[in-house]
Amino acid sequence: MKKVVRKDDSNNNGSHTNSSSTVTRVTYGECQKNHAANIGGYAVDGCREFLASGEEGTEAAFTCACCGCHRSFHRREVQTEVVSDSSSSN
């Protein structure tokens, strides 16, 4: 699973401190590669979730350990969460 955290402190002013963080998680679901495309059919292999064959940062991280397909054949799921912290000094 890939996790990205972004922090934005650009909305600061004298009496209020606004800070927000955006947490984005990217996961890859079932394989959508059509293995029968070359004969005019439609058949998927049934792989339900992408599992990387190697460590993050290596070429093997893009190959699924279950089905052997590239990560791009798997359905991409993006989950974004925004956490906002507000405080005021009176």
PDB file of N, CA and C in Angstrom:
ATOM      1  N   MET A   1       0.842  -1.168   0.000  1.00  0.00           N
ATOM      2  CA  MET A   1       0.000   0.000   0.000  1.00  0.00           C
ATOM      3  C   MET A   1       0.886   1.229   0.000  1.00  0.00           C
ATOM      4  N   LYS A   2       0.533   2.181  -0.816  1.00  0.00           N
ATOM      5  CA  LYS A   2       1.261   3.440  -0.909  1.00  0.00           C
ATOM      6  C   LYS A   2       0.521   4.480  -0.086  1.00  0.00           C
ATOM      7  N   LYS A   3       1.253   5.260   0.708  1.00  0.00           N
ATOM      8  CA  LYS A   3       0.641   6.274   1.561  1.00  0.00           C
ATOM      9  C   LYS A   3       1.350   7.597   1.330  1.00  0.00           C
ATOM     10  N   VAL A   4       0.566   8.645   1.073  1.00  0.00           N
ATOM     11  CA  VAL A   4       1.104   9.978   0.831  1.00  0.00           C
ATOM     12  C   VAL A   4       0.464  10.928   1.829  1.00  0.00           C
ATOM     13  N   VAL A   5       1.268  11.738   2.513  1.00  0.00           N
ATOM     14  CA  VAL A   5       0.745  12.726   3.454  1.00  0.00           C
ATOM     15  C   VAL A   5       1.188  14.099   2.996  1.00  0.00           C
ATOM     16  N   ARG A   6       0.228  15.016   2.840  1.00  0.00           N
ATOM     17  CA  ARG A   6       0.522  16.392   2.458  1.00  0.00           C
ATOM     18  C   ARG A   6       0.056  17.315   3.567  1.00  0.00           C
ATOM     19  N   LYS A   7       0.860  18.298   3.919  1.00  0.00           N
ATOM     20  CA  LYS A   7       0.501  19.248   4.961  1.00  0.00           C
ATOM     21  C   LYS A   7       0.492  20.643   4.368  1.00  0.00           C
ATOM     22  N   ASP A   8      -0.546  21.418   4.697  1.00  0.00           N
ATOM     23  CA  ASP A   8      -0.696  22.765   4.166  1.00  0.00           C
ATOM     24  C   ASP A   8      -0.861  23.734   5.322  1.00  0.00           C
ATOM     25  N   ASP A   9       0.105  24.637   5.508  1.00  0.00           N
ATOM     26  CA  ASP A   9       0.063  25.650   6.556  1.00  0.00           C
ATOM     27  C   ASP A   9      -0.055  27.048   5.956  1.00  0.00           C
ATOM     28  N   SER A  10      -0.536  27.163   4.726  1.00  0.00           N
ATOM     29  CA  SER A  10      -0.554  28.452   4.036  1.00  0.00           C
ATOM     30  C   SER A  10      -1.672  29.375   4.504  1.00  0.00           C
ATOM     31  N   ASN A  11      -2.617  28.899   5.285  1.00  0.00           N
ATOM     32  CA  ASN A  11      -3.753  29.714   5.712  1.00  0.00           C
ATOM     33  C   ASN A  11      -3.554  30.313   7.100  1.00  0.00           C
ATOM     34  N   ASN A  12      -2.334  30.535   7.521  1.00  0.00           N
ATOM     35  CA  ASN A  12      -2.071  31.089   8.848  1.00  0.00           C
ATOM     36  C   ASN A  12      -2.257  32.600   8.843  1.00  0.00           C
ATOM     37  N   ASN A  13      -2.925  33.124   9.915  1.00  0.00           N
ATOM     38  CA  ASN A  13      -2.986  34.562  10.117  1.00  0.00           C
ATOM     39  C   ASN A  13      -2.767  34.828  11.605  1.00  0.00           C
ATOM     40  N   GLY A  14      -2.865  36.083  12.041  1.00  0.00           N
ATOM     41  CA  GLY A  14      -2.499  36.461  13.398  1.00  0.00           C
ATOM     42  C   GLY A  14      -3.274  35.776  14.503  1.00  0.00           C
ATOM     43  N   SER A  15      -4.605  35.696  14.399  1.00  0.00           N
ATOM     44  CA  SER A  15      -5.387  35.179  15.511  1.00  0.00           C
ATOM     45  C   SER A  15      -5.776  33.714  15.358  1.00  0.00           C
ATOM     46  N   HIS A  16      -5.710  33.185  14.176  1.00  0.00           N
ATOM     47  CA  HIS A  16      -6.105  31.799  13.949  1.00  0.00           C
ATOM     48  C   HIS A  16      -4.946  31.033  13.327  1.00  0.00           C
ATOM     49  N   THR A  17      -4.811  29.803  13.748  1.00  0.00           N
ATOM     50  CA  THR A  17      -3.829  28.916  13.142  1.00  0.00           C
ATOM     51  C   THR A  17      -4.587  27.754  12.521  1.00  0.00           C
ATOM     52  N   ASN A  18      -4.592  27.704  11.215  1.00  0.00           N
ATOM     53  CA  ASN A  18      -5.267  26.627  10.501  1.00  0.00           C
ATOM     54  C   ASN A  18      -4.214  25.717   9.898  1.00  0.00           C
ATOM     55  N   SER A  19      -4.343  24.460  10.156  1.00  0.00           N
ATOM     56  CA  SER A  19      -3.416  23.492   9.611  1.00  0.00           C
ATOM     57  C   SER A  19      -4.226  22.295   9.137  1.00  0.00           C
ATOM     58  N   SER A  20      -3.986  21.868   7.926  1.00  0.00           N
ATOM     59  CA  SER A  20      -4.715  20.706   7.434  1.00  0.00           C
ATOM     60  C   SER A  20      -3.743  19.718   6.814  1.00  0.00           C
ATOM     61  N   SER A  21      -4.054  18.462   6.986  1.00  0.00           N
ATOM     62  CA  SER A  21      -3.272  17.392   6.398  1.00  0.00           C
ATOM     63  C   SER A  21      -4.183  16.557   5.521  1.00  0.00           C
ATOM     64  N   THR A  22      -3.679  16.159   4.379  1.00  0.00           N
ATOM     65  CA  THR A  22      -4.413  15.270   3.493  1.00  0.00           C
ATOM     66  C   THR A  22      -3.670  13.950   3.442  1.00  0.00           C
ATOM     67  N   VAL A  23      -4.353  12.882   3.823  1.00  0.00           N
ATOM     68  CA  VAL A  23      -3.764  11.555   3.786  1.00  0.00           C
ATOM     69  C   VAL A  23      -4.409  10.802   2.631  1.00  0.00           C
ATOM     70  N   THR A  24      -3.600  10.365   1.689  1.00  0.00           N
ATOM     71  CA  THR A  24      -4.087   9.633   0.525  1.00  0.00           C
ATOM     72  C   THR A  24      -3.508   8.228   0.545  1.00  0.00           C
ATOM     73  N   ARG A  25      -4.389   7.238   0.506  1.00  0.00           N
ATOM     74  CA  ARG A  25      -3.959   5.839   0.464  1.00  0.00           C
ATOM     75  C   ARG A  25      -4.344   5.272  -0.900  1.00  0.00           C
ATOM     76  N   VAL A  26      -3.391   4.633  -1.553  1.00  0.00           N
ATOM     77  CA  VAL A  26      -3.645   4.021  -2.852  1.00  0.00           C
ATOM     78  C   VAL A  26      -3.491   2.515  -2.699  1.00  0.00           C
ATOM     79  N   THR A  27      -4.549   1.781  -3.035  1.00  0.00           N
ATOM     80  CA  THR A  27      -4.487   0.325  -3.039  1.00  0.00           C
ATOM     81  C   THR A  27      -4.907  -0.157  -4.420  1.00  0.00           C
ATOM     82  N   TYR A  28      -4.588  -1.394  -4.726  1.00  0.00           N
ATOM     83  CA  TYR A  28      -4.918  -1.965  -6.027  1.00  0.00           C
ATOM     84  C   TYR A  28      -5.751  -3.221  -5.814  1.00  0.00           C
ATOM     85  N   GLY A  29      -6.935  -3.249  -6.418  1.00  0.00           N
ATOM     86  CA  GLY A  29      -7.888  -4.342  -6.246  1.00  0.00           C
ATOM     87  C   GLY A  29      -7.696  -5.442  -7.270  1.00  0.00           C
ATOM     88  N   GLU A  30      -8.828  -5.961  -7.754  1.00  0.00           N
ATOM     89  CA  GLU A  30      -8.797  -7.137  -8.614  1.00  0.00           C
ATOM     90  C   GLU A  30      -8.146  -6.853  -9.967  1.00  0.00           C
ATOM     91  N   CYS A  31      -7.574  -7.906 -10.532  1.00  0.00           N
ATOM     92  CA  CYS A  31      -6.911  -7.818 -11.833  1.00  0.00           C
ATOM     93  C   CYS A  31      -7.968  -7.748 -12.927  1.00  0.00           C
ATOM     94  N   GLN A  32      -7.782  -6.837 -13.868  1.00  0.00           N
ATOM     95  CA  GLN A  32      -8.738  -6.648 -14.955  1.00  0.00           C
ATOM     96  C   GLN A  32      -8.151  -7.004 -16.318  1.00  0.00           C
ATOM     97  N   LYS A  33      -7.010  -7.682 -16.318  1.00  0.00           N
ATOM     98  CA  LYS A  33      -6.380  -8.045 -17.589  1.00  0.00           C
ATOM     99  C   LYS A  33      -7.225  -9.094 -18.317  1.00  0.00           C
ATOM    100  N   ASN A  34      -7.499  -8.829 -19.585  1.00  0.00           N
ATOM    101  CA  ASN A  34      -8.259  -9.751 -20.421  1.00  0.00           C
ATOM    102  C   ASN A  34      -7.278 -10.722 -21.073  1.00  0.00           C
ATOM    103  N   HIS A  35      -7.233 -11.946 -20.563  1.00  0.00           N
ATOM    104  CA  HIS A  35      -6.282 -12.942 -21.061  1.00  0.00           C
ATOM    105  C   HIS A  35      -6.718 -13.566 -22.389  1.00  0.00           C
ATOM    106  N   ALA A  36      -7.954 -13.349 -22.790  1.00  0.00           N
ATOM    107  CA  ALA A  36      -8.455 -13.936 -24.035  1.00  0.00           C
ATOM    108  C   ALA A  36      -8.652 -12.895 -25.135  1.00  0.00           C
ATOM    109  N   ALA A  37      -8.084 -11.725 -24.975  1.00  0.00           N
ATOM    110  CA  ALA A  37      -8.278 -10.651 -25.956  1.00  0.00           C
ATOM    111  C   ALA A  37      -7.736 -11.026 -27.333  1.00  0.00           C
ATOM    112  N   ASN A  38      -6.642 -11.769 -27.384  1.00  0.00           N
ATOM    113  CA  ASN A  38      -6.034 -12.105 -28.679  1.00  0.00           C
ATOM    114  C   ASN A  38      -6.881 -13.074 -29.504  1.00  0.00           C
ATOM    115  N   ILE A  39      -7.847 -13.752 -28.889  1.00  0.00           N
ATOM    116  CA  ILE A  39      -8.740 -14.642 -29.647  1.00  0.00           C
ATOM    117  C   ILE A  39     -10.164 -14.093 -29.709  1.00  0.00           C
ATOM    118  N   GLY A  40     -10.333 -12.834 -29.296  1.00  0.00           N
ATOM    119  CA  GLY A  40     -11.628 -12.178 -29.384  1.00  0.00           C
ATOM    120  C   GLY A  40     -12.573 -12.474 -28.234  1.00  0.00           C
ATOM    121  N   GLY A  41     -12.070 -13.041 -27.177  1.00  0.00           N
ATOM    122  CA  GLY A  41     -12.924 -13.371 -26.035  1.00  0.00           C
ATOM    123  C   GLY A  41     -12.657 -12.472 -24.844  1.00  0.00           C
ATOM    124  N   TYR A  42     -13.243 -12.864 -23.727  1.00  0.00           N
ATOM    125  CA  TYR A  42     -13.038 -12.120 -22.490  1.00  0.00           C
ATOM    126  C   TYR A  42     -12.879 -13.116 -21.351  1.00  0.00           C
ATOM    127  N   ALA A  43     -11.727 -13.085 -20.694  1.00  0.00           N
ATOM    128  CA  ALA A  43     -11.476 -13.966 -19.554  1.00  0.00           C
ATOM    129  C   ALA A  43     -10.467 -13.300 -18.631  1.00  0.00           C
ATOM    130  N   VAL A  44     -10.838 -13.175 -17.369  1.00  0.00           N
ATOM    131  CA  VAL A  44      -9.916 -12.642 -16.363  1.00  0.00           C
ATOM    132  C   VAL A  44      -9.436 -13.799 -15.502  1.00  0.00           C
ATOM    133  N   ASP A  45      -8.302 -13.610 -14.823  1.00  0.00           N
ATOM    134  CA  ASP A  45      -7.701 -14.717 -14.080  1.00  0.00           C
ATOM    135  C   ASP A  45      -8.266 -14.925 -12.675  1.00  0.00           C
ATOM    136  N   GLY A  46      -9.064 -13.992 -12.178  1.00  0.00           N
ATOM    137  CA  GLY A  46      -9.668 -14.158 -10.860  1.00  0.00           C
ATOM    138  C   GLY A  46      -8.841 -13.626  -9.716  1.00  0.00           C
ATOM    139  N   CYS A  47      -7.717 -12.992  -9.999  1.00  0.00           N
ATOM    140  CA  CYS A  47      -6.889 -12.407  -8.947  1.00  0.00           C
ATOM    141  C   CYS A  47      -7.682 -11.282  -8.285  1.00  0.00           C
ATOM    142  N   ARG A  48      -7.838 -11.332  -6.975  1.00  0.00           N
ATOM    143  CA  ARG A  48      -8.704 -10.400  -6.262  1.00  0.00           C
ATOM    144  C   ARG A  48      -7.988  -9.177  -5.707  1.00  0.00           C
ATOM    145  N   GLU A  49      -6.657  -9.245  -5.568  1.00  0.00           N
ATOM    146  CA  GLU A  49      -5.927  -8.127  -4.966  1.00  0.00           C
ATOM    147  C   GLU A  49      -4.473  -8.159  -5.410  1.00  0.00           C
ATOM    148  N   PHE A  50      -3.909  -6.983  -5.651  1.00  0.00           N
ATOM    149  CA  PHE A  50      -2.502  -6.871  -6.033  1.00  0.00           C
ATOM    150  C   PHE A  50      -1.614  -7.073  -4.812  1.00  0.00           C
ATOM    151  N   LEU A  51      -0.679  -7.996  -4.913  1.00  0.00           N
ATOM    152  CA  LEU A  51       0.343  -8.203  -3.889  1.00  0.00           C
ATOM    153  C   LEU A  51       1.697  -8.069  -4.574  1.00  0.00           C
ATOM    154  N   ALA A  52       2.474  -7.092  -4.164  1.00  0.00           N
ATOM    155  CA  ALA A  52       3.767  -6.825  -4.802  1.00  0.00           C
ATOM    156  C   ALA A  52       4.715  -8.006  -4.624  1.00  0.00           C
ATOM    157  N   SER A  53       5.450  -8.322  -5.678  1.00  0.00           N
ATOM    158  CA  SER A  53       6.423  -9.413  -5.633  1.00  0.00           C
ATOM    159  C   SER A  53       7.704  -9.026  -4.921  1.00  0.00           C
ATOM    160  N   GLY A  54       7.989  -7.723  -4.821  1.00  0.00           N
ATOM    161  CA  GLY A  54       9.234  -7.268  -4.206  1.00  0.00           C
ATOM    162  C   GLY A  54       9.032  -6.045  -3.349  1.00  0.00           C
ATOM    163  N   GLU A  55      10.127  -5.539  -2.844  1.00  0.00           N
ATOM    164  CA  GLU A  55      10.117  -4.368  -1.971  1.00  0.00           C
ATOM    165  C   GLU A  55       9.829  -3.094  -2.760  1.00  0.00           C
ATOM    166  N   GLU A  56       9.264  -2.101  -2.084  1.00  0.00           N
ATOM    167  CA  GLU A  56       8.998  -0.786  -2.677  1.00  0.00           C
ATOM    168  C   GLU A  56      10.301  -0.199  -3.217  1.00  0.00           C
ATOM    169  N   GLY A  57      10.266   0.317  -4.430  1.00  0.00           N
ATOM    170  CA  GLY A  57      11.450   0.903  -5.043  1.00  0.00           C
ATOM    171  C   GLY A  57      12.182  -0.042  -5.981  1.00  0.00           C
ATOM    172  N   THR A  58      11.751  -1.292  -6.071  1.00  0.00           N
ATOM    173  CA  THR A  58      12.365  -2.244  -6.992  1.00  0.00           C
ATOM    174  C   THR A  58      11.410  -2.513  -8.151  1.00  0.00           C
ATOM    175  N   GLU A  59      11.926  -3.095  -9.226  1.00  0.00           N
ATOM    176  CA  GLU A  59      11.074  -3.437 -10.367  1.00  0.00           C
ATOM    177  C   GLU A  59      10.033  -4.477  -9.995  1.00  0.00           C
ATOM    178  N   ALA A  60      10.378  -5.375  -9.080  1.00  0.00           N
ATOM    179  CA  ALA A  60       9.450  -6.432  -8.666  1.00  0.00           C
ATOM    180  C   ALA A  60       8.235  -5.880  -7.933  1.00  0.00           C
ATOM    181  N   ALA A  61       8.311  -4.658  -7.442  1.00  0.00           N
ATOM    182  CA  ALA A  61       7.180  -4.051  -6.736  1.00  0.00           C
ATOM    183  C   ALA A  61       6.013  -3.776  -7.676  1.00  0.00           C
ATOM    184  N   PHE A  62       6.248  -3.788  -8.983  1.00  0.00           N
ATOM    185  CA  PHE A  62       5.197  -3.533  -9.967  1.00  0.00           C
ATOM    186  C   PHE A  62       4.576  -4.814 -10.519  1.00  0.00           C
ATOM    187  N   THR A  63       5.051  -5.982 -10.086  1.00  0.00           N
ATOM    188  CA  THR A  63       4.541  -7.264 -10.553  1.00  0.00           C
ATOM    189  C   THR A  63       3.754  -7.936  -9.438  1.00  0.00           C
ATOM    190  N   CYS A  64       2.568  -8.432  -9.757  1.00  0.00           N
ATOM    191  CA  CYS A  64       1.713  -9.084  -8.763  1.00  0.00           C
ATOM    192  C   CYS A  64       2.243 -10.487  -8.469  1.00  0.00           C
ATOM    193  N   ALA A  65       2.398 -10.800  -7.188  1.00  0.00           N
ATOM    194  CA  ALA A  65       2.875 -12.115  -6.782  1.00  0.00           C
ATOM    195  C   ALA A  65       1.827 -13.195  -7.045  1.00  0.00           C
ATOM    196  N   CYS A  66       0.558 -12.820  -7.099  1.00  0.00           N
ATOM    197  CA  CYS A  66      -0.525 -13.799  -7.299  1.00  0.00           C
ATOM    198  C   CYS A  66      -0.705 -14.195  -8.760  1.00  0.00           C
ATOM    199  N   CYS A  67      -0.801 -13.200  -9.643  1.00  0.00           N
ATOM    200  CA  CYS A  67      -1.136 -13.501 -11.040  1.00  0.00           C
ATOM    201  C   CYS A  67      -0.002 -13.219 -12.022  1.00  0.00           C
ATOM    202  N   GLY A  68       1.020 -12.486 -11.599  1.00  0.00           N
ATOM    203  CA  GLY A  68       2.144 -12.189 -12.474  1.00  0.00           C
ATOM    204  C   GLY A  68       1.944 -10.992 -13.386  1.00  0.00           C
ATOM    205  N   CYS A  69       0.798 -10.329 -13.275  1.00  0.00           N
ATOM    206  CA  CYS A  69       0.506  -9.167 -14.116  1.00  0.00           C
ATOM    207  C   CYS A  69       1.139  -7.904 -13.541  1.00  0.00           C
ATOM    208  N   HIS A  70       1.304  -6.892 -14.403  1.00  0.00           N
ATOM    209  CA  HIS A  70       1.791  -5.587 -13.962  1.00  0.00           C
ATOM    210  C   HIS A  70       0.713  -4.914 -13.119  1.00  0.00           C
ATOM    211  N   ARG A  71       1.135  -4.065 -12.199  1.00  0.00           N
ATOM    212  CA  ARG A  71       0.221  -3.371 -11.295  1.00  0.00           C
ATOM    213  C   ARG A  71      -0.836  -2.560 -12.041  1.00  0.00           C
ATOM    214  N   SER A  72      -0.517  -2.065 -13.230  1.00  0.00           N
ATOM    215  CA  SER A  72      -1.457  -1.234 -13.987  1.00  0.00           C
ATOM    216  C   SER A  72      -2.706  -1.994 -14.437  1.00  0.00           C
ATOM    217  N   PHE A  73      -2.681  -3.332 -14.435  1.00  0.00           N
ATOM    218  CA  PHE A  73      -3.862  -4.113 -14.793  1.00  0.00           C
ATOM    219  C   PHE A  73      -4.852  -4.228 -13.634  1.00  0.00           C
ATOM    220  N   HIS A  74      -4.431  -3.868 -12.444  1.00  0.00           N
ATOM    221  CA  HIS A  74      -5.289  -3.971 -11.265  1.00  0.00           C
ATOM    222  C   HIS A  74      -6.045  -2.673 -11.044  1.00  0.00           C
ATOM    223  N   ARG A  75      -7.306  -2.798 -10.581  1.00  0.00           N
ATOM    224  CA  ARG A  75      -8.153  -1.628 -10.341  1.00  0.00           C
ATOM    225  C   ARG A  75      -7.551  -0.780  -9.229  1.00  0.00           C
ATOM    226  N   ARG A  76      -7.345   0.492  -9.526  1.00  0.00           N
ATOM    227  CA  ARG A  76      -6.741   1.426  -8.571  1.00  0.00           C
ATOM    228  C   ARG A  76      -7.829   2.038  -7.691  1.00  0.00           C
ATOM    229  N   GLU A  77      -7.618   1.984  -6.379  1.00  0.00           N
ATOM    230  CA  GLU A  77      -8.555   2.550  -5.412  1.00  0.00           C
ATOM    231  C   GLU A  77      -7.830   3.626  -4.619  1.00  0.00           C
ATOM    232  N   VAL A  78      -8.351   4.861  -4.681  1.00  0.00           N
ATOM    233  CA  VAL A  78      -7.736   5.988  -3.979  1.00  0.00           C
ATOM    234  C   VAL A  78      -8.670   6.414  -2.856  1.00  0.00           C
ATOM    235  N   GLN A  79      -8.138   6.462  -1.648  1.00  0.00           N
ATOM    236  CA  GLN A  79      -8.902   6.908  -0.485  1.00  0.00           C
ATOM    237  C   GLN A  79      -8.209   8.138   0.064  1.00  0.00           C
ATOM    238  N   THR A  80      -8.945   9.254   0.141  1.00  0.00           N
ATOM    239  CA  THR A  80      -8.376  10.514   0.604  1.00  0.00           C
ATOM    240  C   THR A  80      -9.094  10.956   1.868  1.00  0.00           C
ATOM    241  N   GLU A  81      -8.316  11.377   2.854  1.00  0.00           N
ATOM    242  CA  GLU A  81      -8.865  11.867   4.114  1.00  0.00           C
ATOM    243  C   GLU A  81      -8.212  13.206   4.424  1.00  0.00           C
ATOM    244  N   VAL A  82      -9.030  14.208   4.712  1.00  0.00           N
ATOM    245  CA  VAL A  82      -8.528  15.533   5.063  1.00  0.00           C
ATOM    246  C   VAL A  82      -8.760  15.737   6.546  1.00  0.00           C
ATOM    247  N   VAL A  83      -7.688  16.034   7.263  1.00  0.00           N
ATOM    248  CA  VAL A  83      -7.768  16.296   8.695  1.00  0.00           C
ATOM    249  C   VAL A  83      -7.416  17.751   8.899  1.00  0.00           C
ATOM    250  N   SER A  84      -8.329  18.511   9.482  1.00  0.00           N
ATOM    251  CA  SER A  84      -8.114  19.936   9.689  1.00  0.00           C
ATOM    252  C   SER A  84      -8.061  20.230  11.178  1.00  0.00           C
ATOM    253  N   ASP A  85      -6.995  20.884  11.613  1.00  0.00           N
ATOM    254  CA  ASP A  85      -6.834  21.307  12.997  1.00  0.00           C
ATOM    255  C   ASP A  85      -6.979  22.815  13.040  1.00  0.00           C
ATOM    256  N   SER A  86      -7.923  23.309  13.818  1.00  0.00           N
ATOM    257  CA  SER A  86      -8.130  24.751  13.968  1.00  0.00           C
ATOM    258  C   SER A  86      -7.980  25.123  15.424  1.00  0.00           C
ATOM    259  N   SER A  87      -7.253  26.194  15.659  1.00  0.00           N
ATOM    260  CA  SER A  87      -7.144  26.717  17.021  1.00  0.00           C
ATOM    261  C   SER A  87      -7.120  28.231  16.941  1.00  0.00           C
ATOM    262  N   SER A  88      -7.728  28.877  17.916  1.00  0.00           N
ATOM    263  CA  SER A  88      -7.737  30.341  17.929  1.00  0.00           C
ATOM    264  C   SER A  88      -7.147  30.826  19.232  1.00  0.00           C
ATOM    265  N   SER A  89      -6.431  31.925  19.161  1.00  0.00           N
ATOM    266  CA  SER A  89      -5.847  32.516  20.365  1.00  0.00           C
ATOM    267  C   SER A  89      -6.578  33.815  20.660  1.00  0.00           C
ATOM    268  N   ASN A  90      -7.384  33.825  21.724  1.00  0.00           N
ATOM    269  CA  ASN A  90      -8.174  35.007  22.083  1.00  0.00           C
ATOM    270  C   ASN A  90      -7.542  35.739  23.215  1.00  0.00           C
TER     271      ASN A  90
END
